[in-house]
Short mmCIF file of C-alpha atoms and ligand atoms in Angstrom, two decimals:
data_model
loop_
_atom_site.label_atom_id
_atom_site.label_comp_id
_atom_site.label_asym_id
_atom_site.label_seq_id
_atom_site.Cartn_x
_atom_site.Cartn_y
_atom_site.Cartn_z
CA MET A 1 -5.32 159.45 172.43
CA ILE A 2 -2.20 159.10 171.33
CA ASN A 3 -2.00 158.56 167.42
CA TYR A 4 1.47 159.00 166.19
CA GLU A 5 5.07 157.32 167.33
CA ILE A 6 5.77 158.64 169.90
CA ASN A 7 9.90 158.30 169.49
CA ASN A 8 9.11 159.73 165.75
CA PHE A 9 8.00 163.06 165.24
CA ASN A 10 9.86 166.70 163.92
CA PHE A 11 9.61 169.88 165.65
CA PHE A 12 10.43 173.02 163.96
CA MET A 13 10.11 176.91 164.47
CA PRO A 14 12.16 178.97 163.27
CA VAL A 15 10.33 182.46 164.23
CA GLU A 16 11.14 184.68 166.29
CA ILE A 17 8.17 185.95 168.33
CA VAL A 18 8.18 189.25 170.51
CA PHE A 19 5.00 189.18 172.04
CA GLY A 20 2.98 192.16 173.83
CA ARG A 21 1.76 195.65 174.48
CA ASP A 22 4.36 198.30 172.41
CA CYS A 23 6.37 195.13 171.32
CA VAL A 24 7.51 196.76 167.86
CA ILE A 25 8.54 200.23 169.20
CA LYS A 26 10.15 198.09 172.31
CA ASN A 27 11.94 196.25 169.73
CA LYS A 28 12.99 198.36 167.11
CA ASN A 29 16.52 197.27 167.23
CA LYS A 30 15.81 195.22 164.86
CA PHE A 31 14.99 197.22 162.42
CA GLY A 32 18.23 198.86 162.56
CA LYS A 33 19.86 197.10 160.00
CA TYR A 34 17.63 197.43 157.21
CA LYS A 35 17.39 200.56 154.59
CA LYS A 36 14.81 199.68 152.42
CA ILE A 37 11.96 198.36 153.51
CA PHE A 38 9.25 197.05 151.38
CA ILE A 39 5.34 197.17 153.23
CA VAL A 40 3.29 195.20 151.77
CA SER A 41 -0.30 195.98 153.78
CA GLY A 42 -4.59 196.01 152.66
CA LYS A 43 -6.10 199.78 152.71
CA SER A 44 -6.73 200.77 156.37
CA SER A 45 -5.77 198.22 158.81
CA ALA A 46 -1.96 199.39 158.88
CA LYS A 47 -2.59 202.41 159.95
CA ILE A 48 -6.36 201.65 161.78
CA SER A 49 -3.95 199.54 164.30
CA GLY A 50 -1.72 202.03 164.93
CA ALA A 51 0.69 199.32 163.31
CA LEU A 52 2.29 201.98 160.18
CA SER A 53 2.87 204.37 162.95
CA ASP A 54 5.15 202.21 164.81
CA MET A 55 6.49 201.48 161.71
CA LEU A 56 7.38 205.12 161.03
CA GLU A 57 8.11 206.41 164.00
CA ILE A 58 10.97 203.78 164.01
CA PHE A 59 11.62 204.55 159.93
CA ASN A 60 12.06 208.03 161.42
CA GLU A 61 15.10 207.44 163.98
CA THR A 62 17.09 204.54 161.40
CA LYS A 63 16.34 207.18 158.28
CA ALA A 64 15.23 204.11 156.35
CA ASP A 65 13.52 204.50 153.09
CA PHE A 66 10.55 202.73 153.18
CA TYR A 67 7.56 202.02 150.91
CA ILE A 68 4.42 200.94 151.35
CA PHE A 69 2.35 199.06 148.74
CA ASP A 70 -1.15 199.08 150.12
CA LYS A 71 -3.21 196.90 147.46
CA ILE A 72 -3.61 193.41 149.40
CA THR A 73 -7.45 192.99 149.63
CA GLU A 74 -9.28 190.33 151.51
CA ASN A 75 -7.98 186.37 149.83
CA PRO A 76 -5.20 188.02 147.52
CA LEU A 77 -4.88 187.67 144.24
CA LEU A 78 -2.25 185.93 142.22
CA SER A 79 -1.36 189.56 140.57
CA VAL A 80 -1.42 191.63 143.05
CA CYS A 81 1.04 189.82 145.16
CA TYR A 82 2.36 189.26 141.82
CA GLU A 83 2.82 193.39 141.21
CA GLY A 84 3.86 193.83 144.91
CA GLY A 85 6.80 191.78 143.86
CA ARG A 86 8.11 193.82 140.91
CA GLU A 87 7.51 197.00 143.29
CA ALA A 88 9.67 195.61 145.86
CA LYS A 89 12.04 194.15 143.03
CA LEU A 90 12.84 198.07 141.85
CA PHE A 91 12.57 199.77 145.06
CA GLY A 92 15.40 197.19 145.89
CA ALA A 93 14.13 196.13 149.14
CA ASP A 94 16.41 194.24 152.00
CA LEU A 95 13.60 194.20 154.18
CA ILE A 96 9.58 192.92 153.35
CA VAL A 97 6.97 193.40 156.65
CA GLY A 98 3.36 192.40 156.21
CA ILE A 99 0.96 194.55 158.02
CA GLY A 100 -2.70 192.58 158.02
CA GLY A 101 -4.48 189.93 158.90
CA GLY A 102 -3.76 187.00 157.06
CA SER A 103 -4.24 188.31 153.62
CA PRO A 104 -1.70 191.07 153.94
CA MET A 105 0.78 188.62 156.07
CA ASP A 106 0.28 185.92 153.33
CA ALA A 107 0.68 188.09 150.06
CA ALA A 108 3.94 189.60 151.75
CA LYS A 109 5.18 185.96 151.10
CA ALA A 110 4.34 185.74 147.57
CA ALA A 111 5.58 189.15 146.97
CA ALA A 112 9.06 188.57 148.84
CA MET A 113 9.52 185.67 146.75
CA PHE A 114 8.81 187.14 143.51
CA ALA A 115 11.23 189.68 144.54
CA ALA A 116 14.09 187.61 144.85
CA ASN A 117 12.88 185.77 141.24
CA PRO A 118 12.04 188.13 138.75
CA ARG A 119 11.65 185.78 136.11
CA MET A 120 9.20 183.65 138.23
CA ASN A 121 5.94 183.58 135.95
CA PRO A 122 2.64 184.54 138.25
CA GLU A 123 1.71 180.54 138.05
CA ASP A 124 5.22 179.71 139.63
CA LEU A 125 4.74 180.60 142.92
CA PHE A 126 2.93 176.97 143.34
CA GLU A 127 6.72 175.45 142.08
CA PRO A 128 8.72 175.59 144.94
CA GLU A 129 11.21 173.67 143.17
CA LEU A 130 11.15 176.27 140.93
CA TYR A 131 12.75 179.49 143.21
CA LYS A 132 16.33 180.62 141.91
CA ASN A 133 16.65 182.81 144.91
CA PRO A 134 16.36 183.32 148.74
CA PRO A 135 13.45 185.75 149.42
CA PRO A 136 13.99 188.81 151.40
CA ASP A 137 14.14 188.95 155.46
CA PHE A 138 10.62 189.44 156.23
CA PHE A 139 8.76 190.72 159.05
CA ALA A 140 4.96 189.50 160.08
CA ILE A 141 2.81 192.13 162.24
CA PRO A 142 -0.09 190.44 162.77
CA THR A 143 -3.77 193.00 162.62
CA THR A 144 -6.17 190.01 163.72
CA SER A 145 -5.87 186.72 165.26
CA GLY A 146 -6.80 184.14 163.52
CA THR A 147 -4.81 182.92 160.49
CA GLY A 148 -1.66 181.80 162.54
CA SER A 149 0.13 183.17 159.39
CA GLU A 150 3.45 184.96 161.58
CA ALA A 151 4.30 181.65 162.71
CA ASN A 152 3.97 179.11 159.69
CA PRO A 153 5.42 179.33 156.32
CA TYR A 154 2.04 179.13 154.63
CA SER A 155 0.58 181.26 152.32
CA VAL A 156 -3.08 181.13 150.60
CA ILE A 157 -3.20 182.96 147.26
CA THR A 158 -6.61 182.79 145.30
CA LEU A 159 -6.01 182.80 141.15
CA ASP A 160 -7.46 185.66 139.38
CA GLY A 161 -11.04 184.68 137.94
CA GLN A 162 -10.82 181.41 138.89
CA ASP A 163 -12.37 181.45 142.44
CA LEU A 164 -9.91 179.34 143.48
CA LYS A 165 -7.51 179.00 146.46
CA LYS A 166 -3.86 177.74 146.50
CA THR A 167 -1.39 176.91 149.20
CA PHE A 168 1.96 177.45 148.51
CA ASN A 169 4.25 176.13 151.63
CA TYR A 170 8.38 177.29 151.42
CA ALA A 171 10.71 177.14 154.14
CA GLY A 172 11.88 179.99 153.31
CA VAL A 173 9.44 182.33 153.68
CA TYR A 174 8.87 181.95 157.45
CA ALA A 175 8.86 185.55 158.90
CA LYS A 176 11.91 186.08 160.52
CA THR A 177 10.70 188.10 163.75
CA ALA A 178 6.72 188.35 164.31
CA PHE A 179 5.85 190.77 166.27
CA LEU A 180 2.62 190.33 168.21
CA ASP A 181 0.78 193.27 170.07
CA PRO A 182 -3.14 193.11 170.65
CA LYS A 183 -2.80 196.45 171.11
CA TYR A 184 -2.98 195.84 167.06
CA THR A 185 -6.60 194.04 167.16
CA ILE A 186 -8.18 196.82 169.26
CA ALA A 187 -9.90 198.08 166.62
CA LEU A 188 -11.10 195.19 165.24
CA PRO A 189 -15.35 195.15 164.90
CA HIS A 190 -16.71 192.22 166.82
CA ASN A 191 -17.45 190.03 163.42
CA ILE A 192 -13.92 190.39 162.57
CA THR A 193 -12.42 189.46 165.76
CA VAL A 194 -14.92 186.75 166.20
CA GLY A 195 -14.95 185.21 162.67
CA THR A 196 -10.75 185.54 163.05
CA ALA A 197 -10.73 183.82 166.24
CA LEU A 198 -13.04 181.40 164.70
CA ASP A 199 -10.66 180.31 161.82
CA ALA A 200 -7.94 179.96 164.83
CA LEU A 201 -10.41 177.46 166.64
CA CYS A 202 -10.31 175.43 163.74
CA HIS A 203 -6.92 175.47 163.51
CA CYS A 204 -5.81 173.93 166.94
CA ILE A 205 -8.92 171.88 166.42
CA GLU A 206 -7.94 170.27 162.82
CA SER A 207 -4.28 169.54 163.71
CA ARG A 208 -5.25 168.25 167.12
CA LEU A 209 -7.71 165.82 165.28
CA SER A 210 -4.51 165.02 162.62
CA VAL A 211 -2.71 161.67 161.74
CA LYS A 212 0.03 164.00 161.90
CA SER A 213 -0.83 165.50 164.96
CA THR A 214 3.01 164.85 167.50
CA PRO A 215 3.08 165.91 171.86
CA VAL A 216 4.68 169.01 170.34
CA SER A 217 2.04 170.33 167.73
CA GLU A 218 -0.43 168.49 170.72
CA ILE A 219 0.50 171.32 173.59
CA TYR A 220 0.20 173.93 170.94
CA ALA A 221 -3.31 172.77 169.38
CA ASN A 222 -4.39 171.90 173.24
CA SER A 223 -3.66 176.22 174.99
CA GLY A 224 -4.74 176.90 171.75
CA ILE A 225 -8.29 175.62 172.16
CA ARG A 226 -8.52 176.09 175.80
CA LEU A 227 -7.60 179.67 174.96
CA ILE A 228 -9.60 181.05 172.04
CA TYR A 229 -13.11 178.47 172.97
CA ARG A 230 -12.89 180.46 176.67
CA ASN A 231 -13.04 183.50 175.16
CA LEU A 232 -15.47 182.89 171.99
CA LYS A 233 -17.43 182.33 174.92
CA LYS A 234 -16.99 185.26 176.15
CA LEU A 235 -17.97 187.70 173.21
CA ILE A 236 -21.08 185.59 173.24
CA ASP A 237 -21.59 188.24 176.70
CA LEU A 238 -20.89 190.80 174.79
CA LYS A 239 -23.19 192.96 172.47
CA VAL A 240 -22.13 194.78 169.31
CA GLY A 241 -21.24 198.13 170.32
CA ASP A 242 -19.76 196.78 173.64
CA ASN A 243 -15.62 197.32 174.85
CA ILE A 244 -14.12 193.90 174.24
CA ASP A 245 -11.20 193.69 177.09
CA TYR A 246 -7.73 194.20 176.01
CA SER A 247 -7.22 190.82 178.42
CA ILE A 248 -9.32 189.36 175.45
CA ARG A 249 -7.38 190.96 172.84
CA GLU A 250 -3.97 189.38 174.55
CA GLU A 251 -5.60 185.45 174.90
CA LEU A 252 -6.88 185.31 171.72
CA MET A 253 -3.92 186.66 170.03
CA LEU A 254 -2.07 184.08 171.59
CA GLY A 255 -4.63 181.47 170.51
CA SER A 256 -4.34 182.11 167.03
CA PHE A 257 -0.57 181.71 167.41
CA TYR A 258 -0.51 178.72 168.75
CA GLY A 259 -2.47 177.43 166.52
CA GLY A 260 -0.32 178.91 164.05
CA VAL A 261 2.63 176.95 165.07
CA ALA A 262 0.40 173.78 165.33
CA ILE A 263 -0.52 173.40 161.63
CA ASN A 264 2.76 174.42 160.95
CA THR A 265 3.49 171.00 161.71
CA THR A 266 -0.10 169.21 160.17
CA GLY A 267 -1.61 172.06 158.23
CA THR A 268 -5.48 171.80 158.12
CA GLY A 269 -8.64 169.49 158.37
CA PHE A 270 -11.39 169.65 156.03
CA PRO A 271 -12.82 172.02 157.41
CA HIS A 272 -10.82 174.68 155.28
CA PRO A 273 -11.16 173.51 151.55
CA MET A 274 -15.02 173.38 152.07
CA GLY A 275 -14.30 176.61 153.38
CA TYR A 276 -12.68 178.37 150.65
CA ASN A 277 -16.03 177.82 148.04
CA LEU A 278 -18.14 179.99 150.68
CA THR A 279 -15.65 182.37 150.66
CA LEU A 280 -14.44 182.57 146.91
CA ILE A 281 -18.21 181.86 146.34
CA ASN A 282 -20.42 183.51 148.52
CA GLY A 283 -18.10 186.32 149.83
CA LEU A 284 -18.51 184.72 153.70
CA PRO A 285 -15.53 185.60 155.46
CA HIS A 286 -12.75 182.44 156.08
CA GLY A 287 -13.07 182.15 159.99
CA PHE A 288 -17.20 181.75 159.47
CA ALA A 289 -17.11 179.55 156.56
CA CYS A 290 -14.36 177.21 158.03
CA ALA A 291 -16.35 177.65 161.49
CA LEU A 292 -19.39 176.43 159.29
CA PHE A 293 -17.51 172.78 158.73
CA ILE A 294 -16.10 171.88 162.15
CA GLY A 295 -19.26 171.17 164.13
CA GLU A 296 -19.28 167.62 161.82
CA PHE A 297 -15.69 167.72 161.85
CA LEU A 298 -15.72 167.06 165.36
CA GLU A 299 -18.91 164.50 165.56
CA LEU A 300 -17.11 162.48 162.92
CA HIS A 301 -14.32 161.91 165.31
CA LYS A 302 -16.53 161.95 168.73
CA ASN A 303 -16.07 158.17 169.30
CA ILE A 304 -12.46 158.58 169.53
CA ILE A 305 -12.31 161.52 171.62
CA LYS A 306 -11.35 160.08 174.68
CA PRO A 307 -12.49 162.31 178.39
CA GLU A 308 -8.32 162.90 178.75
CA THR A 309 -8.40 164.77 175.02
CA LEU A 310 -12.14 166.61 176.05
CA GLY A 311 -10.36 167.78 179.59
CA SER A 312 -7.70 169.38 177.43
CA PHE A 313 -10.34 171.11 175.55
CA GLY A 314 -12.66 172.66 177.90
CA ASP A 315 -15.98 171.70 177.22
CA ASN A 316 -18.57 169.22 175.93
CA LEU A 317 -18.38 168.94 171.45
CA ASP A 318 -22.20 169.62 172.24
CA ASN A 319 -21.11 173.38 174.08
CA ILE A 320 -18.35 173.45 171.72
CA LYS A 321 -20.59 173.04 168.14
CA ASN A 322 -23.32 175.10 170.64
CA THR A 323 -20.89 178.05 170.75
CA VAL A 324 -19.26 177.90 167.36
CA LYS A 325 -23.09 177.63 165.70
CA ILE A 326 -24.20 180.93 167.89
CA LEU A 327 -21.75 182.55 166.86
CA ILE A 328 -22.09 182.44 162.67
CA ASP A 329 -25.43 182.26 163.30
CA TYR A 330 -25.33 186.13 164.73
CA TYR A 331 -22.52 187.88 163.74
CA SER A 332 -22.02 186.12 160.02
CA ASP A 333 -25.45 187.15 159.02
CA PHE A 334 -25.07 183.62 157.12
CA ASN A 335 -28.21 181.36 156.29
CA GLU A 336 -27.96 180.35 153.00
CA LYS A 337 -29.22 176.97 152.02
CA PHE A 338 -27.16 175.13 148.27
CA SER A 339 -29.29 172.91 146.24
CA ASP A 340 -27.47 169.19 145.68
CA GLU A 341 -26.47 170.86 141.69
CA THR A 342 -24.39 174.02 144.02
CA LEU A 343 -23.20 171.30 146.71
CA ARG A 344 -22.26 168.38 143.90
CA PHE A 345 -20.42 171.05 142.06
CA TYR A 346 -18.82 172.64 145.40
CA SER A 347 -17.75 169.29 145.97
CA SER A 348 -16.40 167.91 143.01
CA ARG A 349 -13.87 171.78 143.25
CA ILE A 350 -12.07 170.73 146.00
CA LYS A 351 -12.02 166.65 145.46
CA THR A 352 -8.34 166.80 145.26
CA ALA A 353 -7.52 168.65 148.36
CA LYS A 354 -5.44 167.03 150.98
CA ASN A 355 -6.69 167.94 153.77
CA PHE A 356 -9.64 164.89 153.22
CA THR A 357 -6.75 162.69 154.72
CA ASN A 358 -5.33 164.55 157.32
CA SER A 359 -8.03 163.62 160.11
CA ILE A 360 -7.53 160.68 162.07
CA ILE A 361 -10.96 159.80 160.02
CA GLY A 362 -10.58 160.24 157.05
CA ILE A 363 -12.68 161.55 154.07
CA THR A 364 -12.06 159.88 150.57
CA GLY A 365 -14.68 160.71 147.74
CA GLU A 366 -16.25 163.24 146.22
CA GLU A 367 -19.36 161.77 147.72
CA GLU A 368 -18.02 161.87 151.23
CA ILE A 369 -17.51 165.27 150.66
CA PHE A 370 -21.09 165.96 149.20
CA LYS A 371 -22.56 164.46 152.32
CA ILE A 372 -20.79 166.57 154.51
CA TYR A 373 -21.97 169.70 152.17
CA LYS A 374 -25.08 168.71 152.47
CA LYS A 375 -25.28 168.07 155.98
CA CYS A 376 -23.86 171.56 156.87
CA VAL A 377 -25.46 174.12 154.23
CA GLY A 378 -27.73 171.83 152.03
CA VAL A 379 -31.42 172.81 151.57
P1 LIG B 401 -8.19 189.51 156.09
O1 LIG B 401 -8.31 188.96 154.95
O2 LIG B 401 -6.24 189.85 156.19
O3 LIG B 401 -8.40 190.93 156.80
C1 LIG B 401 -9.95 190.79 156.91
C2 LIG B 401 -10.43 192.72 157.52
O4 LIG B 401 -10.06 192.57 158.51
C3 LIG B 401 -10.19 193.09 155.98
O5 LIG B 401 -10.79 194.13 155.75
C4 LIG B 401 -9.23 193.88 157.37
O6 LIG B 401 -8.81 195.57 156.42
C5 LIG B 401 -9.86 194.23 158.23
N1 LIG B 401 -8.55 194.48 159.02
C6 LIG B 401 -7.47 193.81 159.42
N2 LIG B 401 -7.33 194.06 160.28
C7 LIG B 401 -7.50 195.09 161.50
C8 LIG B 401 -7.93 195.67 162.28
N3 LIG B 401 -6.68 195.71 163.32
N4 LIG B 401 -9.14 196.65 162.91
C9 LIG B 401 -9.91 196.67 161.96
N5 LIG B 401 -10.15 195.71 160.73
C10 LIG B 401 -8.89 195.78 160.41
O7 LIG B 401 -8.55 188.34 157.15
P2 LIG B 401 -7.49 187.12 158.35
O8 LIG B 401 -8.89 186.62 158.64
O9 LIG B 401 -6.62 187.49 158.80
O10 LIG B 401 -6.64 186.81 156.87
C11 LIG B 401 -7.47 185.77 156.16
C12 LIG B 401 -6.45 185.22 154.63
O11 LIG B 401 -5.79 184.45 155.49
C13 LIG B 401 -7.04 184.62 153.92
O12 LIG B 401 -6.90 184.74 152.66
C14 LIG B 401 -7.36 183.34 154.59
O13 LIG B 401 -7.00 182.06 152.94
C15 LIG B 401 -5.75 183.48 154.97
N6 LIG B 401 -5.34 182.61 155.84
C16 LIG B 401 -4.39 181.64 156.02
C17 LIG B 401 -3.18 180.88 156.49
C18 LIG B 401 -2.09 180.66 157.01
O14 LIG B 401 -1.86 179.79 158.04
N7 LIG B 401 -1.65 181.63 156.24
C19 LIG B 401 -4.50 179.92 157.94
C20 LIG B 401 -5.67 180.51 157.81
C21 LIG B 401 -6.16 181.63 156.60
P3 LIG B 401 -7.66 195.78 155.41
O15 LIG B 401 -8.57 196.01 153.90
O16 LIG B 401 -7.11 197.25 155.41
O17 LIG B 401 -6.79 194.93 155.69
FE1 LIG B 402 -7.76 179.24 158.01
#
């Protein structure tokens, strides 16, 4: 399935990636030139993952001054990112480090923009043409294997009091370096491991079937699907409390990174905006919320997915859909079904999202969105 002009595409990936056990400490020289380091994190993950203590060991040596802004919650709020930016400016940060899942990494990108542009209003974050100054350098240290935020310039921020997510996308906020150490995900409980891996799987599938897919993004998307899917199948056989092998952690972290590179070129498809309502209004974590719609996304494309593409997915569509469903049912505890009225409301809130036309089978109009909602989560 080739849906692009093979001679006509761009591939841009300016992030330096260092991968592997202890990669932060082994690459401590990369921190050497910074003297005022502003860390953006959630309440606990930077600590329990071990990432923060690795950083502190380095600062102890380099004598860098550091500040820990640990107020980022899941689905980070614009007001908190703004506050972080102001603190970073006051501190005089020359490096911003985002440690955590997608929420702290995305929030760190926003805080970096606010730190560099202190006169900017919070809502101006979504208007890159208003930015006057480039942000300080930014390092990303993921502690989940899901969003791929370390490999792209996207930052998904929640508008205060509106239950709405908005994305800003600005080439200046790519991480200068991303440190991918699978050991930071060892403390992730099974449900977050599975939910975040489902997010990464969605990125790869949505990218692979995007109208913007290219020969290069396709390589990342296909490899990501294979890596993540085969490990999700292993996770099905584990019980809560069983140890998750380090090799699974490694492959999920690599697969999540591949997904981040893939959507860097293509963006995401409709499972993402459809999931946002369920995350913000119903509290379902991001990965599970997107995955609720990936089965229908695959179903809509099934007649145009050629056998060789499927071969690269590593299984047939029904098995992939089944695996995803089993994992959502078991690990998310989510079995809500919604009335037509609620689903019409949900459809109207996301009808202008660009994601709906960003797949080979494009979805146009509120009625089509409503039908997909009804099929997947309707009463
Ligand atoms: P998250 O919201 O960053 O974190 C979820 C939970 O996992 C938090 O409670 C967090 O604790 C905990 N956690 C993180 N790492 C841990 C560890 N190693 N051990 C134990 N607990 C840990 O989850 P996420 O799924 O990675 O990120 C979701 C966000 O990313 C959403 O806002 C979504 O919209 C966005 N997103 C961005 C992109 C992109 O390309 N930029 C793509 C997809 C999604 P703490 O609160 O202590 O951190
Ligand atoms: Fe996502």
